Structure formats: C-alpha cells, structure tokens
Amino acid sequence: MDDRFILHNVKHVDGEEIDIVIEDGRIVGITPVGQGIQTPSQPDNGVTASDRLGVPSPSLSVDGITVYDGQGDYVSSGWIDMHVHAFPEFDPYGDEIDEIGVKQGVTTIVDAGSCGADRIVDLARSSQEAMTNLFAFLNISRIGLKRVDELSNLEWIDRGKVLASVDTLCDVIVGLKARISSSVVGGNGIKPLQTARRLSSETELPLMVHIGSAPPDITEVIPLLERKDIITHYLNGKKNNLFDEQGQPLQVLVDAIARGVHLDVGHGTASFSFKVAEAAKQFGIAPNTISTDIYRGNRLNGPVYSMANVLSKFLLLGYPLEQIIAAVTTNAAEWLGRPDLGRIRIGDAANLTLFSLEQESAILTDSEGEQRTTNQFIKAKGVYTNGTFIKCEVRA
C-alpha cells in the first residue's frame, strides 16, 4: 500500500479537472488540478511534494509519495460489472477473477450464478486472493454451471442447501440466479422460475433471471418478476426477446419497468444485438446497468473482450458518457446497497477507475456478428482499489 498516492490531472465525466489525494488507501483530498501535489510532506524545511517530484510523467515516487499523472484522462468511482463468470474450474463459463476485474478497469464484479450451493464457498474463498471485490448471485441449482442444463432436473434445486448457503455467505450473496431458457430448463418450462420465486421470498433476496430461447415464452417469464429483480440479456436478438418485429417493447416489459424491475445488459456471446439496442433506445428503454457476461472464451475471442468494449458500444448507440458511466458505477452500487462503491468522497476508501475517451476508428461487434465502425471508444487505463494502483491490461 502506498503511504500517499496522488492521482494528478484527471477529470470527472462532467469535465471538472481535479487531483485526488489518497493516504493509506483512503481519499483525504479532492482539489482543483495541481493543488493536490502541493501538499507539504516535510513541513520542517518547507519542501513540498511538487518541489521534489515536479510534473510526473506518467508516475514518480519519492519518500512514500507516488504521483500518477492522468494526463487529462477521466476518473470515476470503480466500475462494477453486474454479470460475469469468475469460477475458472467451470468450462466454458469461467475465468480468473482479476482477469475480468481490475485488469479490465473493473474494481467490483458480481458473479452471475456460476456456482450453486455445491461450490459457492469455493468461489467466495478464491476471491480472498484477488484484488477485485466480488459479490455473487447463487444459482438455484446446487450444481451451478458444472453443466449448462442445470435446471433440467428439478431435484438439483435443493431448498435446504440454498437457505444454508445464503445464511453462511450473507456478505457475498446478493441474489439468486435462474437461467430460464430452453437449453437450461429442458422440459421443465416455467417450473424452475416458480421455484426461484418461492426461494426469493424465503431468503428475501432478489432474482436475476437470464432470458433466452423459448420455451418458456417470454410472456410467461416476465410477469413473475418483481421490484428489484433483474432481467439480464434484455437486449438479446433471439426470437423470444422483449421487442416485437417493429421494434416496440412488449407490454410485459413495459409493465415490468413500471413495477421496478431492473434492466441489465449482460452482453455475452449470444445476448446483445445492435438492432434490438437501437429499438430499445428509440422507445426510451435504457439499461439500468451495463454488464459484460464475460468469461475466458468471449474475453479472448470476442465479441465481448472487455468492459470498455461493451461501454463503447453504448457510446456508438448515442448514449451520453455520463449515463454510460453511471450504469457501471452509481446505478450498480445503488442496486447492491453499497453507495460507497459508486462515489468519490473524502473519507471513503479509494475505489477508482481511470479511463480515456480515444478519438480514433475502431470496429465493434455485437453477439449477432454485426459489425459497426465507431470514431471514439473508451479505454481503461488503471484502477486504485484495496490500497493499490494497478495499470490495466486489456484488449480494447
């Protein structure tokens, strides 16, 4: 942990230029740009940090003071990815926590049901060795994603084990996950979701529901969701999606939004369509949170690659930068009940993402294989979390 770390010459998404001064992992100062490096470190002889360090490029460290020159890049509270798969033992849906976390510019990840009761303790234990903060949705199937048809056998939904896991890991588990699409539920149709609804009531935890191919039909699924439940993959381009052939939102979606159901992107390998996303934007159906549904395969081979890549797609769609960043900071933090993770405030533990807005051409690809050319994209540069600054290693 750096004794004193100064993030110099950065700006909020609203353009305000600042320095952020951190001591022992906590924010102790937020100043106009340049003032942060004037902090006296040897008051007995009048020598200041800026006297000894000068203008850092890109970073210098003297006597326990490290100054990183952000060179005008943006800073936000640490990005939160509400839908990842971070249990590397499961194939194909698994990856190392920090590979999809801090190395991506993401300080907090929420594993979206990789593990059920059989392995959730192992997932929680693995996070203790990572720099990335981890929460998790508990898969209602005890086997989790050990198999990809985990709800095809109703005997794999063990009520007692669900309740015990929630009790044991109440600081990690933030909700229950049910993947409700034909390849997962087999011939069980809507029954696993009905069971998930009962478990949600017993545990007082919200549901994250994966939507995909029918059966069950989407008009059976969405009415079972309540306030704070999450629809993930809501912009998928499959036939069983939430928009009609003219691009208008189905009534069940409109009604769900009115009830307070939360819309999450969950891009993934097969669950984000530019065309559907354009229709959603046209009718004002914006995401509450933007998430990746990232794992090793779609990180290395696309079409996800990184959180920054997914965020750049929403820039291309015409969403303003402030709204995009809110979807991975304040909105996600509010859903988690952790407002501290979505703010930059003196006295809080420093939890920051540094990123740039690059003005150059790039190709972006959705889950349908459709490609679009953009003239600007977001690039993650680094994070400060858990008392350490980490430069990002990410494929844009």
PDB file of N, CA, C and O in Angstrom, residues 29-103:
ATOM      1  N   GLY A  29      -8.175  14.024   0.070  1.00  0.00           N
ATOM      2  CA  GLY A  29      -8.296  15.320  -0.574  1.00  0.00           C
ATOM      3  C   GLY A  29      -8.777  15.202  -2.004  1.00  0.00           C
ATOM      4  O   GLY A  29      -8.384  14.286  -2.734  1.00  0.00           O
ATOM      5  N   ILE A  30      -9.662  16.117  -2.409  1.00  0.00           N
ATOM      6  CA  ILE A  30     -10.091  16.270  -3.800  1.00  0.00           C
ATOM      7  C   ILE A  30      -9.951  17.753  -4.101  1.00  0.00           C
ATOM      8  O   ILE A  30     -10.685  18.576  -3.547  1.00  0.00           O
ATOM      9  N   THR A  31      -8.974  18.102  -4.926  1.00  0.00           N
ATOM     10  CA  THR A  31      -8.625  19.507  -5.116  1.00  0.00           C
ATOM     11  C   THR A  31      -8.681  19.887  -6.589  1.00  0.00           C
ATOM     12  O   THR A  31      -8.649  19.014  -7.465  1.00  0.00           O
ATOM     13  N   PRO A  32      -8.731  21.183  -6.889  1.00  0.00           N
ATOM     14  CA  PRO A  32      -8.539  21.601  -8.279  1.00  0.00           C
ATOM     15  C   PRO A  32      -7.202  21.078  -8.793  1.00  0.00           C
ATOM     16  O   PRO A  32      -6.248  20.900  -8.018  1.00  0.00           O
ATOM     17  N   VAL A  33      -7.130  20.810 -10.074  1.00  0.00           N
ATOM     18  CA  VAL A  33      -5.933  20.187 -10.640  1.00  0.00           C
ATOM     19  C   VAL A  33      -4.689  21.011 -10.308  1.00  0.00           C
ATOM     20  O   VAL A  33      -4.672  22.235 -10.409  1.00  0.00           O
ATOM     21  N   GLY A  34      -3.648  20.321  -9.864  1.00  0.00           N
ATOM     22  CA  GLY A  34      -2.386  20.954  -9.499  1.00  0.00           C
ATOM     23  C   GLY A  34      -2.218  21.174  -8.016  1.00  0.00           C
ATOM     24  O   GLY A  34      -1.096  21.138  -7.503  1.00  0.00           O
ATOM     25  N   GLN A  35      -3.323  21.361  -7.296  1.00  0.00           N
ATOM     26  CA  GLN A  35      -3.209  21.650  -5.868  1.00  0.00           C
ATOM     27  C   GLN A  35      -2.881  20.412  -5.047  1.00  0.00           C
ATOM     28  O   GLN A  35      -2.289  20.504  -3.974  1.00  0.00           O
ATOM     29  N   GLY A  36      -3.269  19.253  -5.550  1.00  0.00           N
ATOM     30  CA  GLY A  36      -3.008  18.028  -4.800  1.00  0.00           C
ATOM     31  C   GLY A  36      -1.535  17.759  -4.600  1.00  0.00           C
ATOM     32  O   GLY A  36      -1.135  17.208  -3.573  1.00  0.00           O
ATOM     33  N   ILE A  37      -0.706  18.145  -5.559  1.00  0.00           N
ATOM     34  CA  ILE A  37       0.734  17.881  -5.437  1.00  0.00           C
ATOM     35  C   ILE A  37       1.454  18.991  -4.694  1.00  0.00           C
ATOM     36  O   ILE A  37       2.677  18.990  -4.614  1.00  0.00           O
ATOM     37  N   GLN A  38       0.706  19.950  -4.128  1.00  0.00           N
ATOM     38  CA  GLN A  38       1.316  20.985  -3.307  1.00  0.00           C
ATOM     39  C   GLN A  38       1.319  20.606  -1.829  1.00  0.00           C
ATOM     40  O   GLN A  38       1.772  21.374  -0.993  1.00  0.00           O
ATOM     41  N   THR A  39       0.795  19.424  -1.511  1.00  0.00           N
ATOM     42  CA  THR A  39       0.673  19.020  -0.118  1.00  0.00           C
ATOM     43  C   THR A  39       2.039  18.895   0.523  1.00  0.00           C
ATOM     44  O   THR A  39       2.900  18.160   0.038  1.00  0.00           O
ATOM     45  N   PRO A  40       2.310  19.604   1.625  1.00  0.00           N
ATOM     46  CA  PRO A  40       3.615  19.504   2.276  1.00  0.00           C
ATOM     47  C   PRO A  40       3.871  18.096   2.788  1.00  0.00           C
ATOM     48  O   PRO A  40       3.004  17.474   3.386  1.00  0.00           O
ATOM     49  N   SER A  41       5.072  17.605   2.531  1.00  0.00           N
ATOM     50  CA  SER A  41       5.446  16.306   3.077  1.00  0.00           C
ATOM     51  C   SER A  41       6.571  16.446   4.082  1.00  0.00           C
ATOM     52  O   SER A  41       6.808  15.546   4.865  1.00  0.00           O
ATOM     53  N   GLN A  42       7.318  17.581   4.064  1.00  0.00           N
ATOM     54  CA  GLN A  42       8.366  17.850   5.031  1.00  0.00           C
ATOM     55  C   GLN A  42       8.203  19.283   5.528  1.00  0.00           C
ATOM     56  O   GLN A  42       8.954  20.181   5.167  1.00  0.00           O
ATOM     57  N   PRO A  43       7.203  19.548   6.365  1.00  0.00           N
ATOM     58  CA  PRO A  43       6.901  20.909   6.751  1.00  0.00           C
ATOM     59  C   PRO A  43       8.029  21.594   7.512  1.00  0.00           C
ATOM     60  O   PRO A  43       8.096  22.818   7.548  1.00  0.00           O
ATOM     61  N   ASP A  44       8.970  20.812   8.068  1.00  0.00           N
ATOM     62  CA  ASP A  44      10.041  21.444   8.831  1.00  0.00           C
ATOM     63  C   ASP A  44      10.997  22.228   7.944  1.00  0.00           C
ATOM     64  O   ASP A  44      11.628  23.179   8.399  1.00  0.00           O
ATOM     65  N   ASN A  45      11.121  21.853   6.676  1.00  0.00           N
ATOM     66  CA  ASN A  45      12.023  22.617   5.805  1.00  0.00           C
ATOM     67  C   ASN A  45      11.297  23.249   4.623  1.00  0.00           C
ATOM     68  O   ASN A  45      11.922  23.825   3.739  1.00  0.00           O
ATOM     69  N   GLY A  46       9.951  23.113   4.592  1.00  0.00           N
ATOM     70  CA  GLY A  46       9.166  23.789   3.564  1.00  0.00           C
ATOM     71  C   GLY A  46       9.175  23.119   2.214  1.00  0.00           C
ATOM     72  O   GLY A  46       8.610  23.638   1.253  1.00  0.00           O
ATOM     73  N   VAL A  47       9.788  21.931   2.082  1.00  0.00           N
ATOM     74  CA  VAL A  47       9.835  21.248   0.796  1.00  0.00           C
ATOM     75  C   VAL A  47       8.501  20.541   0.566  1.00  0.00           C
ATOM     76  O   VAL A  47       7.998  19.848   1.451  1.00  0.00           O
ATOM     77  N   THR A  48       7.910  20.720  -0.605  1.00  0.00           N
ATOM     78  CA  THR A  48       6.623  20.106  -0.911  1.00  0.00           C
ATOM     79  C   THR A  48       6.791  18.943  -1.869  1.00  0.00           C
ATOM     80  O   THR A  48       7.847  18.765  -2.488  1.00  0.00           O
ATOM     81  N   ALA A  49       5.708  18.201  -2.006  1.00  0.00           N
ATOM     82  CA  ALA A  49       5.723  17.073  -2.940  1.00  0.00           C
ATOM     83  C   ALA A  49       6.036  17.545  -4.348  1.00  0.00           C
ATOM     84  O   ALA A  49       6.795  16.910  -5.081  1.00  0.00           O
ATOM     85  N   SER A  50       5.446  18.651  -4.762  1.00  0.00           N
ATOM     86  CA  SER A  50       5.674  19.124  -6.126  1.00  0.00           C
ATOM     87  C   SER A  50       7.099  19.597  -6.327  1.00  0.00           C
ATOM     88  O   SER A  50       7.658  19.494  -7.417  1.00  0.00           O
ATOM     89  N   ASP A  51       7.728  20.133  -5.259  1.00  0.00           N
ATOM     90  CA  ASP A  51       9.129  20.544  -5.376  1.00  0.00           C
ATOM     91  C   ASP A  51      10.021  19.363  -5.737  1.00  0.00           C
ATOM     92  O   ASP A  51      10.925  19.465  -6.570  1.00  0.00           O
ATOM     93  N   ARG A  52       9.780  18.225  -5.082  1.00  0.00           N
ATOM     94  CA  ARG A  52      10.668  17.081  -5.273  1.00  0.00           C
ATOM     95  C   ARG A  52      10.283  16.230  -6.475  1.00  0.00           C
ATOM     96  O   ARG A  52      11.116  15.593  -7.093  1.00  0.00           O
ATOM     97  N   LEU A  53       8.978  16.200  -6.767  1.00  0.00           N
ATOM     98  CA  LEU A  53       8.519  15.329  -7.838  1.00  0.00           C
ATOM     99  C   LEU A  53       8.363  16.046  -9.168  1.00  0.00           C
ATOM    100  O   LEU A  53       8.413  15.426 -10.217  1.00  0.00           O
ATOM    101  N   GLY A  54       8.150  17.344  -9.131  1.00  0.00           N
ATOM    102  CA  GLY A  54       7.922  18.070 -10.366  1.00  0.00           C
ATOM    103  C   GLY A  54       6.636  17.599 -11.023  1.00  0.00           C
ATOM    104  O   GLY A  54       5.708  17.179 -10.370  1.00  0.00           O
ATOM    105  N   VAL A  55       6.570  17.673 -12.338  1.00  0.00           N
ATOM    106  CA  VAL A  55       5.407  17.208 -13.077  1.00  0.00           C
ATOM    107  C   VAL A  55       5.635  15.749 -13.447  1.00  0.00           C
ATOM    108  O   VAL A  55       6.537  15.452 -14.223  1.00  0.00           O
ATOM    109  N   PRO A  56       4.863  14.818 -12.871  1.00  0.00           N
ATOM    110  CA  PRO A  56       5.094  13.386 -13.101  1.00  0.00           C
ATOM    111  C   PRO A  56       4.723  12.960 -14.510  1.00  0.00           C
ATOM    112  O   PRO A  56       3.754  13.432 -15.070  1.00  0.00           O
ATOM    113  N   SER A  57       5.511  12.050 -15.071  1.00  0.00           N
ATOM    114  CA  SER A  57       5.211  11.573 -16.412  1.00  0.00           C
ATOM    115  C   SER A  57       5.744  10.161 -16.602  1.00  0.00           C
ATOM    116  O   SER A  57       6.928   9.975 -16.872  1.00  0.00           O
ATOM    117  N   PRO A  58       4.869   9.128 -16.539  1.00  0.00           N
ATOM    118  CA  PRO A  58       3.482   9.224 -16.077  1.00  0.00           C
ATOM    119  C   PRO A  58       3.374   9.103 -14.563  1.00  0.00           C
ATOM    120  O   PRO A  58       2.365   9.441 -13.975  1.00  0.00           O
ATOM    121  N   SER A  59       4.436   8.567 -13.882  1.00  0.00           N
ATOM    122  CA  SER A  59       4.364   8.475 -12.429  1.00  0.00           C
ATOM    123  C   SER A  59       5.757   8.505 -11.840  1.00  0.00           C
ATOM    124  O   SER A  59       6.730   8.037 -12.437  1.00  0.00           O
ATOM    125  N   LEU A  60       5.856   9.096 -10.655  1.00  0.00           N
ATOM    126  CA  LEU A  60       7.105   9.157  -9.921  1.00  0.00           C
ATOM    127  C   LEU A  60       6.818   8.888  -8.455  1.00  0.00           C
ATOM    128  O   LEU A  60       5.722   9.150  -7.966  1.00  0.00           O
ATOM    129  N   SER A  61       7.803   8.360  -7.740  1.00  0.00           N
ATOM    130  CA  SER A  61       7.625   8.080  -6.329  1.00  0.00           C
ATOM    131  C   SER A  61       8.854   8.532  -5.569  1.00  0.00           C
ATOM    132  O   SER A  61       9.981   8.187  -5.941  1.00  0.00           O
ATOM    133  N   VAL A  62       8.654   9.340  -4.535  1.00  0.00           N
ATOM    134  CA  VAL A  62       9.730   9.816  -3.679  1.00  0.00           C
ATOM    135  C   VAL A  62       9.235   9.814  -2.245  1.00  0.00           C
ATOM    136  O   VAL A  62       8.145  10.329  -1.952  1.00  0.00           O
ATOM    137  N   ASP A  63      10.011   9.209  -1.341  1.00  0.00           N
ATOM    138  CA  ASP A  63       9.712   9.262   0.093  1.00  0.00           C
ATOM    139  C   ASP A  63       8.274   8.858   0.415  1.00  0.00           C
ATOM    140  O   ASP A  63       7.578   9.511   1.199  1.00  0.00           O
ATOM    141  N   GLY A  64       7.806   7.796  -0.199  1.00  0.00           N
ATOM    142  CA  GLY A  64       6.467   7.309   0.110  1.00  0.00           C
ATOM    143  C   GLY A  64       5.340   8.050  -0.569  1.00  0.00           C
ATOM    144  O   GLY A  64       4.174   7.760  -0.318  1.00  0.00           O
ATOM    145  N   ILE A  65       5.670   9.047  -1.426  1.00  0.00           N
ATOM    146  CA  ILE A  65       4.642   9.765  -2.179  1.00  0.00           C
ATOM    147  C   ILE A  65       4.729   9.329  -3.636  1.00  0.00           C
ATOM    148  O   ILE A  65       5.769   9.458  -4.270  1.00  0.00           O
ATOM    149  N   THR A  66       3.636   8.800  -4.160  1.00  0.00           N
ATOM    150  CA  THR A  66       3.573   8.442  -5.576  1.00  0.00           C
ATOM    151  C   THR A  66       2.576   9.356  -6.258  1.00  0.00           C
ATOM    152  O   THR A  66       1.457   9.522  -5.780  1.00  0.00           O
ATOM    153  N   VAL A  67       3.013   9.972  -7.350  1.00  0.00           N
ATOM    154  CA  VAL A  67       2.123  10.822  -8.136  1.00  0.00           C
ATOM    155  C   VAL A  67       1.959  10.190  -9.506  1.00  0.00           C
ATOM    156  O   VAL A  67       2.931   9.919 -10.203  1.00  0.00           O
ATOM    157  N   TYR A  68       0.722   9.961  -9.874  1.00  0.00           N
ATOM    158  CA  TYR A  68       0.417   9.437 -11.205  1.00  0.00           C
ATOM    159  C   TYR A  68      -0.238  10.552 -12.002  1.00  0.00           C
ATOM    160  O   TYR A  68      -1.268  11.095 -11.584  1.00  0.00           O
ATOM    161  N   ASP A  69       0.354  10.886 -13.131  1.00  0.00           N
ATOM    162  CA  ASP A  69      -0.203  11.934 -13.984  1.00  0.00           C
ATOM    163  C   ASP A  69      -1.227  11.317 -14.923  1.00  0.00           C
ATOM    164  O   ASP A  69      -0.881  10.583 -15.838  1.00  0.00           O
ATOM    165  N   GLY A  70      -2.496  11.639 -14.692  1.00  0.00           N
ATOM    166  CA  GLY A  70      -3.556  11.114 -15.537  1.00  0.00           C
ATOM    167  C   GLY A  70      -3.612  11.755 -16.905  1.00  0.00           C
ATOM    168  O   GLY A  70      -4.335  11.271 -17.787  1.00  0.00           O
ATOM    169  N   GLN A  71      -2.864  12.846 -17.093  1.00  0.00           N
ATOM    170  CA  GLN A  71      -2.745  13.500 -18.400  1.00  0.00           C
ATOM    171  C   GLN A  71      -4.115  13.818 -19.000  1.00  0.00           C
ATOM    172  O   GLN A  71      -4.336  13.674 -20.199  1.00  0.00           O
ATOM    173  N   GLY A  72      -5.038  14.224 -18.151  1.00  0.00           N
ATOM    174  CA  GLY A  72      -6.349  14.629 -18.635  1.00  0.00           C
ATOM    175  C   GLY A  72      -7.337  13.518 -18.854  1.00  0.00           C
ATOM    176  O   GLY A  72      -8.445  13.751 -19.373  1.00  0.00           O
ATOM    177  N   ASP A  73      -6.993  12.286 -18.453  1.00  0.00           N
ATOM    178  CA  ASP A  73      -7.941  11.183 -18.581  1.00  0.00           C
ATOM    179  C   ASP A  73      -9.076  11.350 -17.572  1.00  0.00           C
ATOM    180  O   ASP A  73      -9.004  12.142 -16.632  1.00  0.00           O
ATOM    181  N   TYR A  74     -10.125  10.554 -17.753  1.00  0.00           N
ATOM    182  CA  TYR A  74     -11.275  10.601 -16.862  1.00  0.00           C
ATOM    183  C   TYR A  74     -11.052   9.710 -15.635  1.00  0.00           C
ATOM    184  O   TYR A  74     -10.327   8.716 -15.685  1.00  0.00           O
ATOM    185  N   VAL A  75     -11.721  10.081 -14.550  1.00  0.00           N
ATOM    186  CA  VAL A  75     -11.762   9.232 -13.361  1.00  0.00           C
ATOM    187  C   VAL A  75     -13.215   9.101 -12.923  1.00  0.00           C
ATOM    188  O   VAL A  75     -14.002  10.050 -12.999  1.00  0.00           O
ATOM    189  N   SER A  76     -13.575   7.903 -12.520  1.00  0.00           N
ATOM    190  CA  SER A  76     -14.896   7.654 -11.939  1.00  0.00           C
ATOM    191  C   SER A  76     -14.702   6.771 -10.725  1.00  0.00           C
ATOM    192  O   SER A  76     -13.596   6.265 -10.473  1.00  0.00           O
ATOM    193  N   SER A  77     -15.753   6.588  -9.944  1.00  0.00           N
ATOM    194  CA  SER A  77     -15.690   5.528  -8.950  1.00  0.00           C
ATOM    195  C   SER A  77     -15.465   4.215  -9.695  1.00  0.00           C
ATOM    196  O   SER A  77     -15.704   4.102 -10.902  1.00  0.00           O
ATOM    197  N   GLY A  78     -14.977   3.220  -8.988  1.00  0.00           N
ATOM    198  CA  GLY A  78     -14.600   1.971  -9.637  1.00  0.00           C
ATOM    199  C   GLY A  78     -15.751   1.322 -10.378  1.00  0.00           C
ATOM    200  O   GLY A  78     -16.865   1.224  -9.852  1.00  0.00           O
ATOM    201  N   TRP A  79     -15.485   0.866 -11.598  1.00  0.00           N
ATOM    202  CA  TRP A  79     -16.525   0.219 -12.389  1.00  0.00           C
ATOM    203  C   TRP A  79     -17.002  -1.061 -11.700  1.00  0.00           C
ATOM    204  O   TRP A  79     -16.215  -1.799 -11.090  1.00  0.00           O
ATOM    205  N   ILE A  80     -18.291  -1.319 -11.833  1.00  0.00           N
ATOM    206  CA  ILE A  80     -18.926  -2.515 -11.279  1.00  0.00           C
ATOM    207  C   ILE A  80     -19.541  -3.296 -12.430  1.00  0.00           C
ATOM    208  O   ILE A  80     -20.345  -2.758 -13.190  1.00  0.00           O
ATOM    209  N   ASP A  81     -19.155  -4.546 -12.563  1.00  0.00           N
ATOM    210  CA  ASP A  81     -19.726  -5.417 -13.596  1.00  0.00           C
ATOM    211  C   ASP A  81     -20.705  -6.362 -12.923  1.00  0.00           C
ATOM    212  O   ASP A  81     -20.320  -7.251 -12.161  1.00  0.00           O
ATOM    213  N   MET A  82     -21.992  -6.172 -13.216  1.00  0.00           N
ATOM    214  CA  MET A  82     -23.057  -6.910 -12.539  1.00  0.00           C
ATOM    215  C   MET A  82     -23.271  -8.327 -13.066  1.00  0.00           C
ATOM    216  O   MET A  82     -24.097  -9.067 -12.510  1.00  0.00           O
ATOM    217  N   HIS A  83     -22.556  -8.706 -14.125  1.00  0.00           N
ATOM    218  CA  HIS A  83     -22.783 -10.047 -14.688  1.00  0.00           C
ATOM    219  C   HIS A  83     -21.478 -10.564 -15.283  1.00  0.00           C
ATOM    220  O   HIS A  83     -21.092 -10.199 -16.399  1.00  0.00           O
ATOM    221  N   VAL A  84     -20.792 -11.417 -14.518  1.00  0.00           N
ATOM    222  CA  VAL A  84     -19.571 -12.068 -15.003  1.00  0.00           C
ATOM    223  C   VAL A  84     -19.629 -13.540 -14.608  1.00  0.00           C
ATOM    224  O   VAL A  84     -20.494 -13.971 -13.842  1.00  0.00           O
ATOM    225  N   HIS A  85     -18.646 -14.302 -15.095  1.00  0.00           N
ATOM    226  CA  HIS A  85     -18.484 -15.691 -14.663  1.00  0.00           C
ATOM    227  C   HIS A  85     -17.033 -15.891 -14.252  1.00  0.00           C
ATOM    228  O   HIS A  85     -16.131 -15.932 -15.092  1.00  0.00           O
ATOM    229  N   ALA A  86     -16.828 -15.990 -12.935  1.00  0.00           N
ATOM    230  CA  ALA A  86     -15.493 -15.877 -12.353  1.00  0.00           C
ATOM    231  C   ALA A  86     -15.058 -17.126 -11.601  1.00  0.00           C
ATOM    232  O   ALA A  86     -14.256 -17.045 -10.677  1.00  0.00           O
ATOM    233  N   PHE A  87     -15.598 -18.289 -11.976  1.00  0.00           N
ATOM    234  CA  PHE A  87     -15.186 -19.547 -11.353  1.00  0.00           C
ATOM    235  C   PHE A  87     -14.444 -20.356 -12.415  1.00  0.00           C
ATOM    236  O   PHE A  87     -15.068 -21.011 -13.257  1.00  0.00           O
ATOM    237  N   PRO A  88     -13.106 -20.297 -12.421  1.00  0.00           N
ATOM    238  CA  PRO A  88     -12.334 -20.830 -13.556  1.00  0.00           C
ATOM    239  C   PRO A  88     -12.437 -22.328 -13.748  1.00  0.00           C
ATOM    240  O   PRO A  88     -12.143 -22.834 -14.834  1.00  0.00           O
ATOM    241  N   GLU A  89     -12.869 -23.059 -12.729  1.00  0.00           N
ATOM    242  CA  GLU A  89     -12.944 -24.519 -12.871  1.00  0.00           C
ATOM    243  C   GLU A  89     -14.060 -24.963 -13.814  1.00  0.00           C
ATOM    244  O   GLU A  89     -14.037 -26.075 -14.330  1.00  0.00           O
ATOM    245  N   PHE A  90     -15.053 -24.095 -14.024  1.00  0.00           N
ATOM    246  CA  PHE A  90     -16.171 -24.464 -14.890  1.00  0.00           C
ATOM    247  C   PHE A  90     -15.898 -24.003 -16.314  1.00  0.00           C
ATOM    248  O   PHE A  90     -15.501 -22.865 -16.554  1.00  0.00           O
ATOM    249  N   ASP A  91     -16.121 -24.919 -17.251  1.00  0.00           N
ATOM    250  CA  ASP A  91     -15.903 -24.650 -18.669  1.00  0.00           C
ATOM    251  C   ASP A  91     -17.220 -24.904 -19.409  1.00  0.00           C
ATOM    252  O   ASP A  91     -17.892 -25.904 -19.138  1.00  0.00           O
ATOM    253  N   PRO A  92     -17.655 -24.028 -20.310  1.00  0.00           N
ATOM    254  CA  PRO A  92     -16.884 -22.895 -20.834  1.00  0.00           C
ATOM    255  C   PRO A  92     -17.051 -21.602 -20.054  1.00  0.00           C
ATOM    256  O   PRO A  92     -16.348 -20.637 -20.308  1.00  0.00           O
ATOM    257  N   TYR A  93     -17.989 -21.564 -19.090  1.00  0.00           N
ATOM    258  CA  TYR A  93     -18.315 -20.284 -18.464  1.00  0.00           C
ATOM    259  C   TYR A  93     -17.513 -20.057 -17.194  1.00  0.00           C
ATOM    260  O   TYR A  93     -18.039 -20.190 -16.079  1.00  0.00           O
ATOM    261  N   GLY A  94     -16.248 -19.686 -17.350  1.00  0.00           N
ATOM    262  CA  GLY A  94     -15.421 -19.398 -16.191  1.00  0.00           C
ATOM    263  C   GLY A  94     -14.191 -18.600 -16.572  1.00  0.00           C
ATOM    264  O   GLY A  94     -13.765 -18.595 -17.727  1.00  0.00           O
ATOM    265  N   ASP A  95     -13.618 -17.890 -15.587  1.00  0.00           N
ATOM    266  CA  ASP A  95     -12.401 -17.113 -15.812  1.00  0.00           C
ATOM    267  C   ASP A  95     -11.801 -16.744 -14.461  1.00  0.00           C
ATOM    268  O   ASP A  95     -12.436 -16.891 -13.416  1.00  0.00           O
ATOM    269  N   GLU A  96     -10.570 -16.233 -14.487  1.00  0.00           N
ATOM    270  CA  GLU A  96      -9.906 -15.778 -13.276  1.00  0.00           C
ATOM    271  C   GLU A  96     -10.467 -14.416 -12.866  1.00  0.00           C
ATOM    272  O   GLU A  96     -10.737 -13.554 -13.708  1.00  0.00           O
ATOM    273  N   ILE A  97     -10.634 -14.217 -11.563  1.00  0.00           N
ATOM    274  CA  ILE A  97     -11.298 -13.022 -11.054  1.00  0.00           C
ATOM    275  C   ILE A  97     -10.622 -11.741 -11.533  1.00  0.00           C
ATOM    276  O   ILE A  97     -11.279 -10.836 -12.065  1.00  0.00           O
ATOM    277  N   ASP A  98      -9.319 -11.621 -11.361  1.00  0.00           N
ATOM    278  CA  ASP A  98      -8.650 -10.362 -11.711  1.00  0.00           C
ATOM    279  C   ASP A  98      -8.523 -10.159 -13.217  1.00  0.00           C
ATOM    280  O   ASP A  98      -8.402  -9.021 -13.676  1.00  0.00           O
ATOM    281  N   GLU A  99      -8.573 -11.236 -13.989  1.00  0.00           N
ATOM    282  CA  GLU A  99      -8.528 -11.094 -15.449  1.00  0.00           C
ATOM    283  C   GLU A  99      -9.767 -10.359 -15.967  1.00  0.00           C
ATOM    284  O   GLU A  99      -9.701  -9.635 -16.964  1.00  0.00           O
ATOM    285  N   ILE A 100     -10.901 -10.558 -15.294  1.00  0.00           N
ATOM    286  CA  ILE A 100     -12.130  -9.877 -15.715  1.00  0.00           C
ATOM    287  C   ILE A 100     -12.501  -8.756 -14.753  1.00  0.00           C
ATOM    288  O   ILE A 100     -13.556  -8.138 -14.887  1.00  0.00           O
ATOM    289  N   GLY A 101     -11.590  -8.501 -13.805  1.00  0.00           N
ATOM    290  CA  GLY A 101     -11.803  -7.461 -12.817  1.00  0.00           C
ATOM    291  C   GLY A 101     -10.841  -6.300 -13.000  1.00  0.00           C
ATOM    292  O   GLY A 101     -10.945  -5.541 -13.964  1.00  0.00           O
ATOM    293  N   VAL A 102      -9.896  -6.172 -12.090  1.00  0.00           N
ATOM    294  CA  VAL A 102      -9.027  -4.988 -12.080  1.00  0.00           C
ATOM    295  C   VAL A 102      -8.240  -4.807 -13.377  1.00  0.00           C
ATOM    296  O   VAL A 102      -7.971  -3.672 -13.791  1.00  0.00           O
ATOM    297  N   LYS A 103      -7.872  -5.890 -14.032  1.00  0.00           N
ATOM    298  CA  LYS A 103      -7.126  -5.748 -15.294  1.00  0.00           C
ATOM    299  C   LYS A 103      -7.989  -5.164 -16.404  1.00  0.00           C
ATOM    300  O   LYS A 103      -7.472  -4.711 -17.425  1.00  0.00           O
TER     301      LYS A 103
END
